[in-house]
Short mmCIF file of C-alpha atoms in Angstrom, two decimals:
data_model
loop_
_atom_site.label_atom_id
_atom_site.label_comp_id
_atom_site.label_asym_id
_atom_site.label_seq_id
_atom_site.Cartn_x
_atom_site.Cartn_y
_atom_site.Cartn_z
CA MET E 1 43.29 27.13 -24.91
CA SER E 2 43.49 27.26 -21.12
CA ASN E 3 39.92 27.74 -20.19
CA VAL E 4 38.99 25.74 -16.95
CA ARG E 5 35.66 24.24 -16.34
CA TYR E 6 34.20 22.48 -13.32
CA ASP E 7 31.36 20.13 -14.59
CA LYS E 8 28.99 19.46 -11.71
CA ALA E 9 32.40 18.75 -9.62
CA SER E 10 31.82 17.45 -5.90
CA ARG E 11 34.08 16.38 -3.16
CA LEU E 12 32.67 14.47 -0.30
CA TYR E 13 35.13 13.53 2.27
CA PRO E 14 35.05 9.93 3.77
CA GLY E 15 32.91 9.90 6.88
CA SER E 16 31.00 12.95 6.02
CA THR E 17 27.41 13.26 4.78
CA VAL E 18 27.64 16.87 3.38
CA PRO E 19 29.98 17.59 0.49
CA ALA E 20 32.71 19.95 0.95
CA VAL E 21 32.11 21.17 -2.61
CA ASP E 22 28.76 20.37 -3.97
CA LYS E 23 27.98 19.95 -7.73
CA LEU E 24 30.23 23.01 -8.55
CA GLU E 25 29.44 24.44 -12.15
CA LEU E 26 31.93 27.06 -13.04
CA GLU E 27 33.76 28.23 -16.15
CA VAL E 28 36.87 30.41 -16.17
CA ALA E 29 37.91 31.77 -19.61
CA ASP E 30 41.31 31.77 -21.17
CA GLY E 31 43.57 34.37 -19.55
CA GLU E 32 40.98 35.36 -17.00
CA PHE E 33 41.61 36.16 -13.17
CA LEU E 34 38.88 34.58 -11.25
CA VAL E 35 38.84 34.85 -7.52
CA ILE E 36 37.07 32.30 -5.41
CA VAL E 37 35.96 33.86 -2.06
CA GLY E 38 33.88 32.95 1.01
CA PRO E 39 33.99 32.33 4.71
CA SER E 40 36.08 29.63 6.41
CA GLY E 41 34.94 26.20 5.63
CA CYS E 42 32.96 27.11 2.52
CA GLY E 43 34.90 24.75 0.25
CA LYS E 44 37.08 27.40 -1.77
CA SER E 45 40.43 25.72 -1.05
CA THR E 46 38.89 22.34 -1.59
CA ALA E 47 37.65 23.57 -5.05
CA LEU E 48 41.25 24.82 -5.97
CA ARG E 49 42.72 21.61 -4.65
CA MET E 50 40.41 19.45 -6.82
CA LEU E 51 41.71 21.36 -9.84
CA ALA E 52 45.29 20.78 -8.76
CA GLY E 53 44.69 17.17 -8.41
CA LEU E 54 45.45 17.31 -4.68
CA GLU E 55 41.72 16.43 -3.71
CA GLU E 56 39.68 13.57 -5.41
CA VAL E 57 36.67 14.60 -7.46
CA THR E 58 33.91 12.37 -5.91
CA GLU E 59 31.51 13.15 -8.78
CA GLY E 60 31.44 15.13 -11.99
CA ASN E 61 34.55 16.26 -13.93
CA ILE E 62 37.06 19.02 -14.28
CA TYR E 63 38.57 20.27 -17.70
CA ILE E 64 41.61 22.21 -18.56
CA GLY E 65 40.87 23.40 -22.20
CA ASP E 66 39.31 20.50 -23.85
CA LYS E 67 41.20 17.87 -21.63
CA ASP E 68 39.34 16.05 -18.88
CA VAL E 69 41.92 16.33 -16.05
CA THR E 70 39.60 14.82 -13.46
CA HIS E 71 41.76 11.65 -12.79
CA LEU E 72 45.19 12.92 -13.92
CA ALA E 73 48.10 13.13 -11.50
CA PRO E 74 49.00 16.65 -10.46
CA LYS E 75 52.25 16.71 -12.36
CA ASP E 76 50.47 16.05 -15.75
CA ARG E 77 47.87 18.85 -15.35
CA ASP E 78 50.19 21.72 -16.46
CA ILE E 79 49.37 24.00 -13.59
CA ALA E 80 51.47 25.93 -10.97
CA MET E 81 50.22 26.51 -7.58
CA VAL E 82 51.33 29.18 -5.03
CA PHE E 83 50.48 28.25 -1.49
CA GLN E 84 49.92 30.45 1.69
CA ASN E 85 53.19 29.42 3.38
CA TYR E 86 55.44 29.76 0.22
CA ALA E 87 56.91 26.11 0.71
CA LEU E 88 60.38 27.35 -0.23
CA TYR E 89 63.43 25.16 0.24
CA PRO E 90 65.43 26.82 3.04
CA HIS E 91 68.88 25.42 1.99
CA MET E 92 68.53 26.68 -1.75
CA THR E 93 69.05 30.23 -2.95
CA VAL E 94 66.21 32.14 -4.53
CA ALA E 95 67.60 31.32 -8.03
CA GLN E 96 67.80 27.63 -7.07
CA ASN E 97 64.21 27.60 -5.63
CA MET E 98 62.83 29.29 -8.70
CA GLY E 99 64.46 26.87 -11.10
CA PHE E 100 64.06 23.49 -9.19
CA ALA E 101 61.03 22.35 -10.90
CA LEU E 102 62.61 23.00 -14.36
CA LYS E 103 65.84 21.08 -13.07
CA ILE E 104 63.90 18.11 -12.03
CA ALA E 105 62.01 18.21 -15.42
CA GLY E 106 65.48 17.94 -17.15
CA VAL E 107 65.32 21.35 -18.78
CA PRO E 108 68.77 22.44 -19.98
CA LYS E 109 70.71 24.80 -17.49
CA ALA E 110 70.87 27.67 -20.00
CA ASP E 111 67.26 27.60 -20.25
CA ILE E 112 66.60 27.37 -16.72
CA ASN E 113 68.92 30.54 -15.97
CA ALA E 114 67.15 32.41 -18.75
CA ARG E 115 63.82 31.61 -17.44
CA VAL E 116 64.88 32.49 -13.81
CA ALA E 117 66.24 35.78 -14.98
CA GLU E 118 63.14 36.85 -16.81
CA ALA E 119 60.86 35.99 -13.90
CA ALA E 120 63.38 37.78 -11.44
CA ASN E 121 63.25 40.75 -13.65
CA LEU E 122 59.50 40.71 -13.75
CA LEU E 123 59.26 40.49 -9.90
CA ASP E 124 62.06 43.00 -8.95
CA LEU E 125 64.08 40.02 -7.41
CA ASN E 126 67.43 40.45 -9.46
CA GLU E 127 69.24 41.56 -6.34
CA TYR E 128 67.97 38.62 -4.21
CA LEU E 129 68.88 35.67 -6.51
CA LYS E 130 71.87 34.62 -4.53
CA ARG E 131 70.21 34.91 -1.11
CA LYS E 132 68.49 32.04 0.99
CA PRO E 133 64.77 32.54 2.00
CA LYS E 134 65.64 33.21 5.79
CA ALA E 135 67.38 36.46 4.49
CA LEU E 136 64.02 37.66 2.81
CA SER E 137 61.12 39.48 4.17
CA GLY E 138 57.55 37.79 3.88
CA GLY E 139 56.63 39.82 0.75
CA GLN E 140 59.91 39.04 -1.08
CA ARG E 141 59.56 35.28 -0.13
CA GLN E 142 56.01 35.46 -1.67
CA ARG E 143 57.45 36.89 -4.78
CA VAL E 144 60.00 34.16 -5.17
CA ALA E 145 57.12 31.64 -4.74
CA MET E 146 55.45 33.40 -7.61
CA GLY E 147 58.68 33.30 -9.67
CA ARG E 148 58.85 29.55 -9.04
CA ALA E 149 55.33 29.25 -10.60
CA ILE E 150 56.10 31.76 -13.55
CA VAL E 151 59.23 29.95 -14.79
CA ARG E 152 57.15 26.70 -15.40
CA GLU E 153 55.10 28.62 -17.89
CA PRO E 154 51.93 26.76 -16.91
CA ARG E 155 48.57 26.71 -18.53
CA VAL E 156 46.80 27.82 -15.20
CA PHE E 157 48.02 29.56 -12.06
CA LEU E 158 46.47 28.46 -8.64
CA MET E 159 46.93 30.64 -5.74
CA ASP E 160 45.77 29.53 -2.26
CA GLU E 161 45.53 32.71 0.07
CA PRO E 162 48.80 33.74 -0.80
CA LEU E 163 48.77 37.09 0.96
CA SER E 164 47.43 35.68 4.34
CA ASN E 165 50.88 35.82 6.09
CA LEU E 166 51.71 39.28 5.10
CA ASP E 167 50.84 42.54 7.12
CA ALA E 168 48.05 44.77 6.08
CA LYS E 169 50.30 47.48 4.26
CA LEU E 170 52.28 44.67 2.36
CA ARG E 171 49.08 42.83 1.39
CA VAL E 172 47.74 45.85 -0.45
CA GLN E 173 51.01 46.45 -2.35
CA THR E 174 51.41 42.69 -3.05
CA ARG E 175 48.02 42.30 -4.38
CA THR E 176 48.57 45.09 -6.79
CA GLN E 177 51.71 43.44 -7.98
CA ILE E 178 49.98 40.08 -8.47
CA ALA E 179 46.97 41.58 -10.42
CA SER E 180 49.37 43.56 -12.68
CA LEU E 181 51.71 40.60 -13.22
CA GLN E 182 48.81 38.24 -14.36
CA ARG E 183 47.52 40.66 -16.74
CA ARG E 184 50.86 41.05 -18.32
CA LEU E 185 51.46 37.36 -18.31
CA GLY E 186 47.71 36.64 -19.45
CA ILE E 187 47.76 33.09 -17.76
CA THR E 188 44.47 31.84 -16.42
CA THR E 189 44.45 32.33 -12.74
CA LEU E 190 42.22 30.96 -10.03
CA TYR E 191 42.78 32.76 -6.85
CA VAL E 192 41.25 31.75 -3.40
CA THR E 193 40.80 34.20 -0.47
CA HIS E 194 38.64 34.76 2.49
CA ASP E 195 39.23 38.55 2.03
CA GLN E 196 36.42 40.31 0.05
CA THR E 197 38.58 43.36 -0.29
CA GLU E 198 41.10 41.19 -2.40
CA ALA E 199 38.41 39.59 -4.27
CA MET E 200 36.83 42.98 -5.32
CA THR E 201 40.06 44.64 -6.40
CA MET E 202 41.92 41.69 -7.95
CA GLY E 203 39.57 39.63 -10.04
CA ASP E 204 38.08 40.04 -13.46
CA ARG E 205 35.16 38.13 -12.03
CA VAL E 206 34.33 36.84 -8.41
CA ALA E 207 32.71 33.43 -7.51
CA LEU E 208 31.22 33.30 -3.93
CA LEU E 209 30.95 30.01 -2.16
CA GLN E 210 28.85 29.04 0.77
CA ASP E 211 28.72 25.61 2.34
CA GLY E 212 30.15 24.19 -0.73
CA LEU E 213 27.65 25.84 -3.12
CA LEU E 214 28.20 28.59 -5.73
CA LYS E 215 26.03 31.33 -4.72
CA GLN E 216 26.93 33.73 -7.43
CA VAL E 217 29.68 34.47 -9.90
CA GLY E 218 29.99 37.82 -11.79
CA THR E 219 32.23 41.00 -11.99
CA PRO E 220 32.89 42.69 -8.73
CA ALA E 221 30.46 45.51 -9.61
CA GLN E 222 27.60 42.85 -10.44
CA LEU E 223 28.08 41.26 -6.87
CA TYR E 224 28.26 44.63 -5.25
CA ASN E 225 25.29 46.24 -7.07
CA HIS E 226 23.21 43.35 -7.90
CA PRO E 227 23.57 40.46 -5.27
CA ASP E 228 21.33 37.33 -6.06
CA ASN E 229 20.75 36.74 -2.46
CA VAL E 230 20.79 37.77 1.13
CA PHE E 231 24.02 36.06 1.65
CA VAL E 232 25.82 37.66 -1.24
CA ALA E 233 24.69 40.87 -0.17
CA SER E 234 25.74 40.54 3.37
CA PHE E 235 29.04 39.15 2.40
CA ILE E 236 30.21 41.71 -0.20
CA GLY E 237 30.77 45.13 0.95
CA SER E 238 32.55 46.72 3.91
CA PRO E 239 30.68 47.53 6.13
CA ALA E 240 28.08 45.05 5.05
CA MET E 241 24.71 45.82 3.32
CA ASN E 242 21.89 46.67 5.74
CA LEU E 243 19.00 44.11 5.85
CA VAL E 244 15.86 44.92 7.57
CA THR E 245 12.46 43.01 7.60
CA ALA E 246 9.63 45.10 6.12
CA SER E 247 5.85 44.43 5.96
CA PHE E 248 4.61 44.18 2.25
CA ALA E 249 1.19 45.22 0.97
CA ARG E 250 0.13 44.76 -2.71
CA GLY E 251 -0.77 47.98 -4.60
CA ALA E 252 -3.62 48.52 -6.93
CA ASP E 253 -2.30 46.16 -9.59
CA ASP E 254 0.10 43.36 -10.20
CA HIS E 255 3.02 45.54 -10.49
CA SER E 256 2.91 47.68 -7.60
CA GLY E 257 3.39 47.26 -3.76
CA VAL E 258 4.59 49.06 -0.67
CA ALA E 259 7.10 48.09 1.93
CA ALA E 260 6.64 49.32 5.34
CA ILE E 261 8.94 49.62 8.37
CA GLY E 262 7.16 51.28 11.35
CA SER E 263 5.78 54.53 9.94
CA PHE E 264 8.10 54.51 7.04
CA THR E 265 6.79 53.42 3.68
CA PHE E 266 8.74 52.50 0.62
CA GLU E 267 7.24 52.15 -2.86
CA LEU E 268 8.83 49.10 -4.61
CA GLU E 269 10.05 49.03 -8.21
CA ALA E 270 7.67 47.16 -10.52
CA SER E 271 9.58 44.00 -10.99
CA ALA E 272 10.35 43.52 -7.32
CA ALA E 273 6.72 44.26 -6.56
CA LYS E 274 5.39 41.72 -9.00
CA ALA E 275 7.75 38.99 -7.55
CA ALA E 276 6.54 39.77 -4.15
CA ILE E 277 2.93 39.53 -5.17
CA VAL E 278 3.72 36.12 -6.82
CA GLU E 279 5.42 34.80 -3.63
CA GLY E 280 2.53 35.85 -1.51
CA GLN E 281 4.46 36.47 1.81
CA PRO E 282 3.31 39.17 4.28
CA SER E 283 6.96 40.49 4.61
CA ILE E 284 10.21 40.95 2.45
CA THR E 285 13.62 41.74 3.42
CA LEU E 286 14.88 45.47 2.32
CA GLY E 287 18.52 45.85 1.66
CA PHE E 288 20.30 48.96 1.47
CA ARG E 289 24.07 50.06 1.72
CA PRO E 290 25.32 52.41 4.25
CA GLU E 291 26.42 55.00 1.49
CA ASP E 292 22.78 54.81 0.19
CA LEU E 293 21.33 56.46 3.25
CA ARG E 294 21.18 60.11 4.05
CA LEU E 295 20.25 62.01 7.30
CA VAL E 296 16.90 64.05 6.69
CA GLU E 297 14.90 66.49 8.87
CA GLY E 298 11.12 67.04 8.12
CA GLU E 299 11.13 64.09 5.69
CA ALA E 300 9.65 60.58 6.15
CA GLY E 301 12.26 57.94 6.69
CA LEU E 302 13.58 55.58 8.94
CA ASN E 303 13.89 56.20 12.79
CA VAL E 304 17.40 55.22 14.00
CA ASP E 305 18.58 55.35 17.51
CA VAL E 306 22.46 56.05 17.54
CA ASN E 307 24.50 53.66 19.49
CA LEU E 308 27.98 54.30 18.15
CA VAL E 309 29.66 56.77 15.86
CA GLU E 310 33.17 56.25 14.34
CA VAL E 311 34.65 59.39 12.63
CA LEU E 312 37.20 58.50 9.91
CA GLY E 313 38.08 61.82 8.72
CA ALA E 314 36.01 63.07 5.73
CA ASP E 315 33.37 60.10 6.48
CA ALA E 316 31.72 58.91 9.73
CA TYR E 317 30.01 55.51 10.25
CA VAL E 318 26.82 55.78 12.32
CA TYR E 319 25.91 52.53 14.09
CA GLY E 320 22.20 52.38 15.41
CA ASP E 321 19.07 50.23 15.44
CA VAL E 322 15.59 50.26 13.90
CA ALA E 323 12.23 48.54 14.76
CA GLN E 324 11.40 45.90 12.09
CA ALA E 325 8.12 45.00 10.98
CA ASP E 326 7.98 41.83 13.20
CA GLY E 327 8.70 44.13 16.39
CA THR E 328 12.26 43.13 16.77
CA ARG E 329 15.19 45.74 16.55
CA LYS E 330 18.01 45.30 13.75
CA SER E 331 21.27 47.11 13.80
CA VAL E 332 21.93 49.24 10.81
CA THR E 333 24.95 51.15 9.54
CA ILE E 334 24.91 54.77 7.95
CA ARG E 335 27.78 56.53 6.20
CA THR E 336 27.60 60.18 6.59
CA ASP E 337 29.85 63.51 6.67
CA GLY E 338 32.48 63.08 9.04
CA ARG E 339 32.65 66.76 9.93
CA HIS E 340 29.12 66.91 11.31
CA PRO E 341 28.16 63.48 12.63
CA PRO E 342 25.19 62.70 14.80
CA LYS E 343 26.00 61.76 18.55
CA ARG E 344 25.64 58.68 20.47
CA GLY E 345 22.18 58.61 21.96
CA ASP E 346 20.68 60.82 19.20
CA ALA E 347 17.47 59.67 17.58
CA ILE E 348 17.77 60.41 13.86
CA VAL E 349 15.83 59.99 10.59
CA VAL E 350 17.48 58.65 7.62
CA ALA E 351 15.99 58.28 3.84
CA ILE E 352 16.85 55.37 1.56
CA SER E 353 17.96 55.96 -1.89
CA GLU E 354 15.19 54.30 -4.04
CA ASP E 355 17.72 53.88 -6.86
CA HIS E 356 20.00 51.74 -4.83
CA SER E 357 17.72 49.68 -2.74
CA HIS E 358 17.40 45.76 -2.92
CA VAL E 359 14.46 43.50 -2.23
CA PHE E 360 14.83 39.75 -1.13
CA SER E 361 12.58 37.23 -0.02
CA THR E 362 12.20 36.74 3.72
CA LYS E 363 11.31 32.88 2.95
CA THR E 364 14.20 31.91 0.58
CA GLY E 365 16.60 34.81 0.68
CA LEU E 366 16.55 35.27 -3.01
CA ARG E 367 16.42 38.48 -4.81
CA LEU E 368 13.10 39.73 -6.01
CA GLY E 369 12.73 41.47 -9.19
CA ASP E 370 15.37 42.36 -11.65
#
């Protein structure tokens, strides 16, 4: 088994009072592709390097299978790492770069050649085996780095922002190749990125970190459709989820309540209303994604003053602001028909899809209700 488990693993750098990774509890199943995502400085690369043995684990433990690897040297962990900067030897050919670790390990030359040939075939590198890295494009160099990891036949792949040096078009192409390759090989993979599009399109599951803390882990659909807190709601999705402060009034019983933003009122789902009543706060945070708003006329809705319109062909993104319950104004984004969008300066009314709204505590930021 090549499952990976972080058991309350922490990393506190000398001279710091706040852990870079704080009591991380996370399990990756055998053969799973897990993406660790988050903003810069959230601890995602540190978590990966702790697993690789490149960073000391200050507290807690890390396991690969049933083996505690917390204090093992990197070479004894049976992992292979793909770095952001490729880390290829410039004086070696592609074939030599891919087989170098095996050569150092004393693997017979015939076996090295066979493994390199197999990996080159998987990665479409056959015609480049005699070239040196300077004669390759960025995407080709990244595939060589992947090949070097593959030939080692490790229990776990670790990838630290491997696509960040590629241009946008090549990133899309290469991320598809990496995801497809991982599923063919079936090797447990932890992949770190700051790009939420990579996270949502590549991973079986996504782990989102903030300030060294795990905020939520689940499938891409779970994080998008059911964020556990305001941070996850605002980070996952492009454009981001709209989050607006609304006043809250209890209904006739313990399972009903109404949110209000100006003259617009919104009846909460029973579990969210019950949770808001228990919390006892006068306001809540109402979340709704740009695609879950629609322009209306003659219906109740949110009054939005349009500041900017971006037409992207079939769709248009309308950027405006609304008056929140506390009197301040908040920017919102609406996705609408690109053929008949409103204009800058228009005052429009939008309705929220009740089936796709989200309710959070204004005090804790946590989700209210199911």
